[in-house]
XYZ file of C-alpha atoms in Angstrom:
354
model
C -3.108 20.863 17.194
C -6.047 19.701 15.856
C -8.134 19.734 18.972
C -11.453 16.607 19.375
C -14.729 18.508 18.890
C -17.718 16.325 18.367
C -17.479 12.774 16.842
C -17.244 13.645 13.196
C -20.298 12.477 11.064
C -19.569 9.380 8.464
C -21.038 10.366 5.464
C -19.932 9.866 1.957
C -22.682 11.014 0.148
C -21.086 14.046 -1.251
C -19.226 11.398 -3.829
C -22.499 11.173 -5.466
C -22.612 15.158 -6.468
C -21.298 15.509 -8.980
C -18.736 18.143 -7.858
C -15.369 16.365 -7.669
C -12.522 17.598 -9.611
C -12.499 16.444 -13.246
C -8.821 15.179 -12.441
C -10.324 12.775 -10.245
C -12.647 11.071 -12.905
C -9.848 11.287 -15.400
C -7.490 9.281 -13.600
C -9.880 6.786 -12.336
C -10.914 6.221 -15.383
C -7.079 5.273 -16.886
C -7.396 3.025 -13.734
C -10.202 1.138 -15.580
C -8.758 1.612 -18.689
C -5.042 -0.419 -17.387
C -6.838 -2.787 -15.212
C -9.123 -3.971 -18.428
C -5.866 -4.843 -20.313
C -4.183 -6.327 -16.886
C -7.325 -8.680 -16.619
C -6.907 -9.999 -20.315
C -2.860 -10.512 -19.697
C -3.410 -12.140 -17.052
C -5.694 -14.994 -18.386
C -3.180 -15.963 -20.846
C -0.168 -15.160 -18.880
C -0.318 -16.927 -15.632
C 3.266 -17.854 -15.100
C 4.449 -14.175 -15.488
C 1.914 -13.137 -13.017
C 2.956 -15.622 -10.530
C 6.770 -14.192 -10.819
C 5.417 -10.646 -10.360
C 3.145 -11.673 -7.196
C 6.235 -13.916 -5.333
C 8.361 -9.977 -6.404
C 5.362 -7.547 -4.984
C 4.827 -9.422 -1.657
C 8.459 -9.344 -0.636
C 8.253 -5.387 -1.481
C 4.770 -5.174 0.289
C 6.385 -6.214 3.301
C 9.123 -4.720 3.228
C 7.699 -1.416 2.182
C 5.348 -0.962 4.666
C 6.925 -1.727 7.538
C 9.562 0.749 6.617
C 7.071 3.468 6.311
C 7.071 2.713 10.302
C 10.610 2.674 10.806
C 10.795 -1.228 11.334
C 13.793 -2.465 9.089
C 16.005 -5.610 8.290
C 18.500 -6.360 5.560
C 16.734 -7.338 2.295
C 18.238 -10.720 2.625
C 16.335 -11.427 5.962
C 13.191 -9.709 4.508
C 12.818 -12.232 1.566
C 13.479 -15.392 4.107
C 10.913 -13.813 6.492
C 8.266 -13.853 3.781
C 9.316 -17.370 1.937
C 9.544 -18.635 5.820
C 12.974 -19.571 4.957
C 13.567 -18.725 8.424
C 11.998 -17.798 11.932
C 11.918 -13.615 12.844
C 15.021 -13.455 15.185
C 14.420 -9.994 16.683
C 11.063 -7.782 17.391
C 11.630 -6.321 14.266
C 11.734 -8.870 11.952
C 8.566 -10.348 14.772
C 6.594 -7.500 13.188
C 7.733 -7.838 9.650
C 6.657 -11.720 9.889
C 3.281 -10.533 11.338
C 2.677 -8.369 8.493
C 3.345 -11.322 6.069
C 0.386 -13.734 7.752
C -1.692 -10.839 7.519
C -1.433 -10.321 3.776
C -1.063 -13.629 3.093
C -4.462 -13.759 3.975
C -5.881 -10.767 2.458
C -4.275 -12.318 -0.964
C -5.420 -15.515 -0.621
C -9.163 -14.814 1.325
C -10.269 -11.036 0.221
C -13.134 -12.171 -1.443
C -14.784 -13.850 1.705
C -13.550 -11.203 4.230
C -15.860 -8.533 4.745
C -15.475 -5.548 5.478
C -16.711 -5.248 9.319
C -15.688 -4.687 12.733
C -14.840 -8.593 13.765
C -12.547 -8.865 10.273
C -10.768 -5.816 10.894
C -9.970 -6.806 14.509
C -9.130 -10.706 13.652
C -6.973 -8.718 11.252
C -5.049 -6.408 13.242
C -4.696 -9.601 15.833
C -2.829 -11.231 12.810
C -0.621 -8.173 12.586
C 0.665 -8.714 16.149
C 0.552 -11.735 16.680
C 4.226 -13.007 16.492
C 5.525 -9.980 18.456
C 3.171 -11.648 21.475
C 1.487 -8.236 21.940
C -1.638 -8.648 24.398
C -3.331 -5.858 22.309
C -3.706 -7.520 19.218
C -6.890 -7.348 18.082
C -8.469 -4.766 20.744
C -9.356 -1.322 19.937
C -7.518 1.177 22.100
C -7.676 1.870 25.828
C -5.550 4.507 26.227
C -6.304 8.120 23.929
C -3.259 8.405 21.287
C -2.048 11.336 19.746
C -0.398 12.005 16.383
C 2.606 13.625 16.729
C 5.174 15.743 14.241
C 8.354 16.768 14.480
C 9.471 20.409 13.568
C 12.604 21.552 11.724
C 14.387 22.204 15.124
C 13.412 18.842 16.516
C 10.845 20.121 19.198
C 7.539 17.901 18.908
C 4.202 18.428 19.173
C 0.668 17.461 18.418
C -0.942 16.881 15.391
C -3.323 15.128 15.456
C -5.289 13.862 18.416
C -7.597 10.916 17.220
C -10.725 9.774 18.517
C -10.706 8.969 22.317
C -10.733 5.149 23.275
C -14.225 5.654 24.898
C -15.566 6.650 21.044
C -13.425 4.413 19.239
C -15.725 1.283 18.907
C -18.712 3.537 18.179
C -16.934 5.337 15.337
C -15.520 2.231 14.202
C -19.403 0.975 13.720
C -20.193 3.778 12.248
C -17.219 4.100 9.376
C -18.553 0.488 8.066
C -22.344 1.146 8.162
C -21.432 3.828 5.945
C -18.997 2.176 3.749
C -21.888 0.056 3.501
C -24.112 2.721 2.590
C -22.029 4.194 -0.110
C -21.076 0.524 -1.146
C -24.482 0.013 -2.090
C -24.811 3.307 -4.294
C -24.216 2.574 -7.851
C -23.766 5.938 -8.685
C -20.786 6.493 -6.327
C -17.199 5.650 -7.726
C -15.583 2.547 -5.301
C -12.302 4.255 -6.250
C -13.393 7.697 -4.554
C -14.479 5.889 -1.493
C -12.065 3.490 -0.516
C -9.513 6.321 0.125
C -12.132 8.414 2.307
C -12.941 5.412 3.855
C -8.861 4.957 4.407
C -8.736 8.692 5.857
C -11.357 8.056 8.506
C -9.562 5.060 9.944
C -6.130 6.762 10.099
C -8.415 9.682 11.810
C -9.635 7.541 14.422
C -6.587 5.544 14.974
C -8.143 2.637 16.275
C -5.380 0.779 17.668
C -2.741 1.012 20.330
C -0.126 0.146 17.862
C 0.008 -0.604 14.091
C -2.906 1.403 12.763
C -0.334 3.213 9.762
C -0.058 -1.189 8.384
C -3.277 -1.868 9.397
C -4.334 1.174 7.035
C -2.478 -0.519 3.741
C -4.010 -3.645 4.446
C -7.268 -2.660 4.871
C -6.695 -0.302 1.556
C -5.423 -3.537 -0.144
C -8.656 -5.490 1.002
C -10.853 -2.727 -0.203
C -9.483 -2.650 -3.947
C -9.313 -6.113 -3.940
C -12.658 -7.118 -3.010
C -14.036 -3.748 -5.592
C -11.558 -5.666 -8.559
C -8.873 -3.811 -8.294
C -5.623 -5.907 -7.348
C -2.393 -5.001 -8.863
C -0.814 -5.212 -5.738
C -0.715 -8.206 -5.571
C 1.981 -8.017 -8.737
C 3.481 -4.346 -7.949
C 3.813 -3.097 -4.281
C 1.168 -0.567 -3.557
C 3.227 -0.423 -0.169
C 5.990 0.750 -1.994
C 4.484 3.209 -4.146
C 3.713 4.692 -0.925
C 6.966 4.561 0.982
C 8.452 5.812 -2.600
C 6.701 9.071 -2.049
C 6.449 9.172 1.957
C 6.671 12.657 2.049
C 3.638 13.278 -0.418
C 1.577 10.951 1.220
C 1.853 12.472 5.008
C 1.401 16.149 3.278
C -1.815 14.775 1.676
C -2.924 13.347 5.154
C -2.518 16.057 6.616
C -4.648 18.205 4.538
C -7.599 16.262 4.692
C -7.600 15.630 8.357
C -7.678 19.262 9.175
C -11.090 20.100 10.824
C -12.354 16.390 10.540
C -13.519 16.467 13.895
C -15.806 18.872 13.082
C -17.004 17.372 9.538
C -15.228 20.374 7.475
C -12.427 18.474 6.170
C -11.548 17.858 2.867
C -10.889 14.003 1.691
C -9.720 16.078 -2.094
C -5.850 15.675 -0.883
C -5.467 11.969 0.608
C -7.827 11.017 -2.841
C -5.251 12.312 -5.425
C -2.303 10.715 -3.546
C -4.126 7.335 -3.175
C -5.209 6.979 -6.619
C -1.891 8.362 -8.032
C -0.193 5.672 -6.257
C -2.507 3.046 -7.612
C -2.051 4.478 -10.753
C 1.340 4.416 -11.151
C 1.093 0.554 -9.766
C -0.921 -0.099 -13.140
C 1.507 1.785 -15.320
C 4.281 0.121 -14.065
C 2.341 -3.310 -14.213
C 2.381 -2.115 -17.955
C 5.737 -1.640 -18.468
C 6.886 -4.823 -16.824
C 4.876 -6.983 -18.904
C 5.441 -5.343 -22.122
C 9.320 -5.922 -21.130
C 8.649 -9.683 -20.258
C 6.507 -10.498 -23.140
C 7.809 -9.001 -25.908
C 9.030 -10.689 -28.570
C 10.427 -7.560 -30.649
C 13.195 -7.029 -29.063
C 16.656 -8.570 -27.835
C 17.154 -10.512 -24.648
C 19.667 -7.609 -24.140
C 17.128 -4.615 -24.462
C 14.461 -6.321 -22.344
C 16.894 -6.272 -19.497
C 17.497 -3.313 -19.823
C 14.251 -2.320 -20.573
C 13.367 -3.766 -17.192
C 16.231 -2.162 -15.167
C 15.378 1.422 -16.836
C 11.815 1.029 -16.303
C 11.715 0.015 -12.060
C 10.988 2.504 -9.805
C 12.592 1.230 -7.661
C 16.790 -0.837 -6.964
C 16.139 -4.261 -8.205
C 18.597 -7.149 -8.028
C 19.694 -9.513 -10.245
C 17.709 -12.062 -8.980
C 14.349 -10.197 -9.478
C 15.634 -9.561 -12.984
C 15.761 -13.008 -13.409
C 12.411 -13.950 -12.015
C 10.584 -11.111 -14.402
C 12.736 -12.229 -17.584
C 12.634 -16.125 -17.114
C 13.508 -17.193 -20.153
C 17.102 -14.794 -20.314
C 20.121 -16.955 -18.412
C 21.379 -15.083 -15.290
C 25.090 -15.271 -17.259
C 23.134 -12.730 -19.825
C 21.486 -10.286 -17.222
C 25.297 -10.076 -15.364
C 26.575 -9.129 -18.362
C 24.540 -6.921 -19.453
C 24.349 -5.006 -16.052
C 28.079 -5.253 -16.300
C 27.936 -3.324 -19.011
C 25.246 -0.640 -18.151
C 27.066 -0.150 -14.917
C 30.148 0.956 -17.278
C 28.230 3.141 -19.853
C 26.879 5.018 -16.740
C 23.132 4.265 -17.885
C 22.529 2.355 -14.345
C 24.447 2.357 -11.020
C 24.695 -0.120 -8.053
C 23.211 -0.148 -4.345
C 24.466 -2.106 -1.486
C 27.163 -4.593 -1.937
C 27.554 -8.424 -2.927
C 24.540 -10.709 -2.825
C 22.429 -7.894 -1.529
C 23.687 -5.534 -4.877
C 21.034 -3.502 -6.937
C 20.851 -1.521 -9.875
C 18.951 1.376 -10.518
C 18.992 4.258 -13.292
C 21.286 6.740 -12.767
């Protein structure tokens, strides 16, 4: 069990000492290259990026909630995200709240500062549909992070900042970020995951800390020019690599209260997920924008390059110039040949590399 000690010292100046592993520096350079390609393509292909954004939004809302065990059917997720249906139960109310908070970031990130007021407001939005009275307020009682061993026994893995010290800790977090953000020698891609790790260790809210950490990740990434999460779901990458995510979080939170923790495991996980998003965007764009391959080959590439099961409707949105009939024929042929397999049934059927 991690015990609380003196308050953690929020200081990111270590990012300016040049002692970080070369692998982290290399992946930030790769991300920067892919980001440049994204910006160049976006200017000339807004329609394609608009379609990708609509798909990613659904996947983000689904995945971020799924990480916390909040689930419903894919059909209901799409209806809620597209605001074609009101939530029918508590889980769907939680999902609708994430939709609203994500929309705020998508449409207003440039004017949303990383500040105490903004984070509290975002949390209020996240929980607004559930009717919880503690939305937009820091926790009033101490909380703990539990883990379950292979025998099913629960134990405290980490004891976050006490409720009485939460507001002060969050204030120090904001000040430390402002200071590091103004330092031209500090790479923002290395800074952001450090801030998110500290946020998770503070665990400032009674409920919604995990989802808030992903919303804040997007906010800071967007504000610093890394908006790939709008087009390829960052939350979906985390959900697909959940075991590694939690292991990295555990490693980087050890000795956090004593300010002797190692941020590198969490930074590496965070940047790898972001890099995967850019790689996936690059693959999808190559598919939808290629004039050198047939429509059938583009359908095949779309399915085979997808990191997650993909539906016929999603393929049609990614490839707007390919008819649904052609998509259906290609999918049928691929299933029959054993290249891909199906997940789900009926209208909820999705396809994935076997």
